[in-house]
């Protein structure tokens, strides 16, 4: 599965790739996420500012590896979540890849997980 192509299509090309991750990626990171990080250490969403026709970064679609690790450590220590934090919904609620591959959105206020997709591939569906 070409996740980067899938993300490119969903965001209509409004993405910014990063250089590949140079860190050793821990084995706890799911393979599909490892494959993305080996090509681009995080993917940012962009938009064009109409008046000046300049592309601006507006957020992360997939976090860089260091952010994935630090956010995962934080949510495991603070909320005892099980899984890997790889992005957020833009409102501060992280998306987590669970050990079984499902994707959940975690809300810290309620300490609740809501399943949003049964796989990373389905998470990035058109």
PDB file of C-alpha atoms in Angstrom:
ATOM      1  CA  UNK A   1       0.000   0.000   0.000  1.00  0.00           C
ATOM      2  CA  UNK A   2       1.356   3.403  -0.973  1.00  0.00           C
ATOM      3  CA  UNK A   3       0.196   5.436   2.011  1.00  0.00           C
ATOM      4  CA  UNK A   4       1.886   8.634   0.858  1.00  0.00           C
ATOM      5  CA  UNK A   5       0.095   8.484  -2.502  1.00  0.00           C
ATOM      6  CA  UNK A   6      -3.176   7.834  -0.671  1.00  0.00           C
ATOM      7  CA  UNK A   7      -2.578  10.817   1.648  1.00  0.00           C
ATOM      8  CA  UNK A   8      -1.593  12.997  -1.339  1.00  0.00           C
ATOM      9  CA  UNK A   9      -4.884  12.159  -3.054  1.00  0.00           C
ATOM     10  CA  UNK A  10      -7.042  12.712   0.042  1.00  0.00           C
ATOM     11  CA  UNK A  11      -5.466  16.111   0.668  1.00  0.00           C
ATOM     12  CA  UNK A  12      -5.538  17.033  -3.055  1.00  0.00           C
ATOM     13  CA  UNK A  13      -1.764  17.423  -3.122  1.00  0.00           C
ATOM     14  CA  UNK A  14      -1.747  19.888  -0.225  1.00  0.00           C
ATOM     15  CA  UNK A  15       0.953  18.062   1.721  1.00  0.00           C
ATOM     16  CA  UNK A  16       4.576  18.695   2.538  1.00  0.00           C
ATOM     17  CA  UNK A  17       6.926  15.753   2.886  1.00  0.00           C
ATOM     18  CA  UNK A  18       9.986  15.798   5.128  1.00  0.00           C
ATOM     19  CA  UNK A  19      13.364  14.108   4.740  1.00  0.00           C
ATOM     20  CA  UNK A  20      13.291  10.408   5.726  1.00  0.00           C
ATOM     21  CA  UNK A  21      13.578   9.555   9.420  1.00  0.00           C
ATOM     22  CA  UNK A  22      17.241   9.063  10.319  1.00  0.00           C
ATOM     23  CA  UNK A  23      16.576   7.565  13.757  1.00  0.00           C
ATOM     24  CA  UNK A  24      16.384   3.857  14.406  1.00  0.00           C
ATOM     25  CA  UNK A  25      12.631   3.235  14.480  1.00  0.00           C
ATOM     26  CA  UNK A  26      11.608   1.075  17.415  1.00  0.00           C
ATOM     27  CA  UNK A  27       9.906  -2.207  16.585  1.00  0.00           C
ATOM     28  CA  UNK A  28       6.784  -1.187  18.541  1.00  0.00           C
ATOM     29  CA  UNK A  29       5.925   1.215  15.688  1.00  0.00           C
ATOM     30  CA  UNK A  30       3.532  -0.583  13.289  1.00  0.00           C
ATOM     31  CA  UNK A  31       5.025  -1.503   9.917  1.00  0.00           C
ATOM     32  CA  UNK A  32       2.678   0.731   7.904  1.00  0.00           C
ATOM     33  CA  UNK A  33       3.772   3.752   9.949  1.00  0.00           C
ATOM     34  CA  UNK A  34       7.423   2.687   9.699  1.00  0.00           C
ATOM     35  CA  UNK A  35       7.121   2.605   5.902  1.00  0.00           C
ATOM     36  CA  UNK A  36       5.832   6.204   5.864  1.00  0.00           C
ATOM     37  CA  UNK A  37       8.554   7.440   8.236  1.00  0.00           C
ATOM     38  CA  UNK A  38      11.274   5.784   6.148  1.00  0.00           C
ATOM     39  CA  UNK A  39      10.188   7.999   3.238  1.00  0.00           C
ATOM     40  CA  UNK A  40       9.052  11.135   5.093  1.00  0.00           C
ATOM     41  CA  UNK A  41       9.620  11.868   8.781  1.00  0.00           C
ATOM     42  CA  UNK A  42       6.126  13.245   9.237  1.00  0.00           C
ATOM     43  CA  UNK A  43       3.713  14.723   6.731  1.00  0.00           C
ATOM     44  CA  UNK A  44       2.346  18.235   7.011  1.00  0.00           C
ATOM     45  CA  UNK A  45      -0.905  19.601   5.594  1.00  0.00           C
ATOM     46  CA  UNK A  46      -0.632  22.809   3.603  1.00  0.00           C
ATOM     47  CA  UNK A  47      -2.918  25.370   2.051  1.00  0.00           C
ATOM     48  CA  UNK A  48      -2.332  28.219  -0.347  1.00  0.00           C
ATOM     49  CA  UNK A  49      -2.846  31.737   0.944  1.00  0.00           C
ATOM     50  CA  UNK A  50      -4.944  33.245  -1.858  1.00  0.00           C
ATOM     51  CA  UNK A  51      -3.789  36.872  -1.748  1.00  0.00           C
ATOM     52  CA  UNK A  52      -0.097  36.101  -1.896  1.00  0.00           C
ATOM     53  CA  UNK A  53      -0.315  32.696  -3.604  1.00  0.00           C
ATOM     54  CA  UNK A  54       2.029  31.178  -1.027  1.00  0.00           C
ATOM     55  CA  UNK A  55       1.804  27.693   0.440  1.00  0.00           C
ATOM     56  CA  UNK A  56       1.517  27.632   4.250  1.00  0.00           C
ATOM     57  CA  UNK A  57       1.745  24.705   6.660  1.00  0.00           C
ATOM     58  CA  UNK A  58      -1.433  24.351   8.728  1.00  0.00           C
ATOM     59  CA  UNK A  59      -0.733  21.180  10.718  1.00  0.00           C
ATOM     60  CA  UNK A  60       0.601  17.651  10.858  1.00  0.00           C
ATOM     61  CA  UNK A  61      -1.170  14.790   9.093  1.00  0.00           C
ATOM     62  CA  UNK A  62       1.362  12.350  10.549  1.00  0.00           C
ATOM     63  CA  UNK A  63       3.747  13.432  13.275  1.00  0.00           C
ATOM     64  CA  UNK A  64       7.537  13.165  12.962  1.00  0.00           C
ATOM     65  CA  UNK A  65       9.062  10.150  14.694  1.00  0.00           C
ATOM     66  CA  UNK A  66      10.306  12.096  17.759  1.00  0.00           C
ATOM     67  CA  UNK A  67       6.820  13.540  18.317  1.00  0.00           C
ATOM     68  CA  UNK A  68       5.251  10.102  17.874  1.00  0.00           C
ATOM     69  CA  UNK A  69       7.548   8.714  20.565  1.00  0.00           C
ATOM     70  CA  UNK A  70       7.173  11.609  23.031  1.00  0.00           C
ATOM     71  CA  UNK A  71       3.368  11.813  22.654  1.00  0.00           C
ATOM     72  CA  UNK A  72       3.046   8.037  22.941  1.00  0.00           C
ATOM     73  CA  UNK A  73       5.137   8.079  26.134  1.00  0.00           C
ATOM     74  CA  UNK A  74       3.055  10.952  27.547  1.00  0.00           C
ATOM     75  CA  UNK A  75      -0.323   9.321  26.864  1.00  0.00           C
ATOM     76  CA  UNK A  76       0.857   5.937  28.155  1.00  0.00           C
ATOM     77  CA  UNK A  77       2.179   7.477  31.375  1.00  0.00           C
ATOM     78  CA  UNK A  78      -0.677   9.911  31.947  1.00  0.00           C
ATOM     79  CA  UNK A  79      -3.720   8.028  30.646  1.00  0.00           C
ATOM     80  CA  UNK A  80      -2.468   4.421  30.423  1.00  0.00           C
ATOM     81  CA  UNK A  81      -3.426   4.171  26.738  1.00  0.00           C
ATOM     82  CA  UNK A  82      -2.204   1.182  24.775  1.00  0.00           C
ATOM     83  CA  UNK A  83      -0.972   2.014  21.283  1.00  0.00           C
ATOM     84  CA  UNK A  84       1.049   4.494  19.265  1.00  0.00           C
ATOM     85  CA  UNK A  85       0.045   8.168  18.973  1.00  0.00           C
ATOM     86  CA  UNK A  86       0.691   9.277  15.387  1.00  0.00           C
ATOM     87  CA  UNK A  87      -1.456  12.409  14.817  1.00  0.00           C
ATOM     88  CA  UNK A  88      -4.244  14.507  16.312  1.00  0.00           C
ATOM     89  CA  UNK A  89      -7.654  15.692  15.233  1.00  0.00           C
ATOM     90  CA  UNK A  90      -6.559  19.330  15.286  1.00  0.00           C
ATOM     91  CA  UNK A  91      -8.348  19.934  18.583  1.00  0.00           C
ATOM     92  CA  UNK A  92      -5.744  18.255  20.785  1.00  0.00           C
ATOM     93  CA  UNK A  93      -7.201  14.743  20.721  1.00  0.00           C
ATOM     94  CA  UNK A  94      -4.652  12.181  19.557  1.00  0.00           C
ATOM     95  CA  UNK A  95      -5.199   9.435  17.021  1.00  0.00           C
ATOM     96  CA  UNK A  96      -3.773   6.148  18.270  1.00  0.00           C
ATOM     97  CA  UNK A  97      -2.908   2.961  16.394  1.00  0.00           C
ATOM     98  CA  UNK A  98      -3.927   0.174  18.746  1.00  0.00           C
ATOM     99  CA  UNK A  99      -1.930  -3.094  18.900  1.00  0.00           C
ATOM    100  CA  UNK A 100      -4.637  -4.797  16.804  1.00  0.00           C
ATOM    101  CA  UNK A 101      -4.244  -2.137  14.053  1.00  0.00           C
ATOM    102  CA  UNK A 102      -7.447  -0.218  14.678  1.00  0.00           C
ATOM    103  CA  UNK A 103      -7.326   3.572  14.891  1.00  0.00           C
ATOM    104  CA  UNK A 104      -8.979   5.373  17.789  1.00  0.00           C
ATOM    105  CA  UNK A 105      -9.359   9.012  18.739  1.00  0.00           C
ATOM    106  CA  UNK A 106      -8.662   9.546  22.439  1.00  0.00           C
ATOM    107  CA  UNK A 107     -10.363  12.386  24.329  1.00  0.00           C
ATOM    108  CA  UNK A 108      -8.480  13.256  27.497  1.00  0.00           C
ATOM    109  CA  UNK A 109     -11.388  15.144  29.062  1.00  0.00           C
ATOM    110  CA  UNK A 110     -13.583  12.034  29.053  1.00  0.00           C
ATOM    111  CA  UNK A 111     -10.715   9.508  28.970  1.00  0.00           C
ATOM    112  CA  UNK A 112     -12.564   7.752  26.159  1.00  0.00           C
ATOM    113  CA  UNK A 113     -11.394   6.094  22.974  1.00  0.00           C
ATOM    114  CA  UNK A 114     -13.625   6.175  19.910  1.00  0.00           C
ATOM    115  CA  UNK A 115     -12.760   3.852  17.026  1.00  0.00           C
ATOM    116  CA  UNK A 116     -12.496   5.815  13.791  1.00  0.00           C
ATOM    117  CA  UNK A 117     -11.070   3.172  11.422  1.00  0.00           C
ATOM    118  CA  UNK A 118     -10.197  -0.498  11.434  1.00  0.00           C
ATOM    119  CA  UNK A 119      -6.758   0.141   9.867  1.00  0.00           C
ATOM    120  CA  UNK A 120      -4.392   2.936   8.853  1.00  0.00           C
ATOM    121  CA  UNK A 121      -5.374   2.333   5.247  1.00  0.00           C
ATOM    122  CA  UNK A 122      -9.057   2.856   6.061  1.00  0.00           C
ATOM    123  CA  UNK A 123      -8.148   5.929   8.120  1.00  0.00           C
ATOM    124  CA  UNK A 124      -6.823   7.531   4.927  1.00  0.00           C
ATOM    125  CA  UNK A 125      -9.745   6.605   2.668  1.00  0.00           C
ATOM    126  CA  UNK A 126     -11.065   8.993   0.048  1.00  0.00           C
TER     127      UNK A 126
END
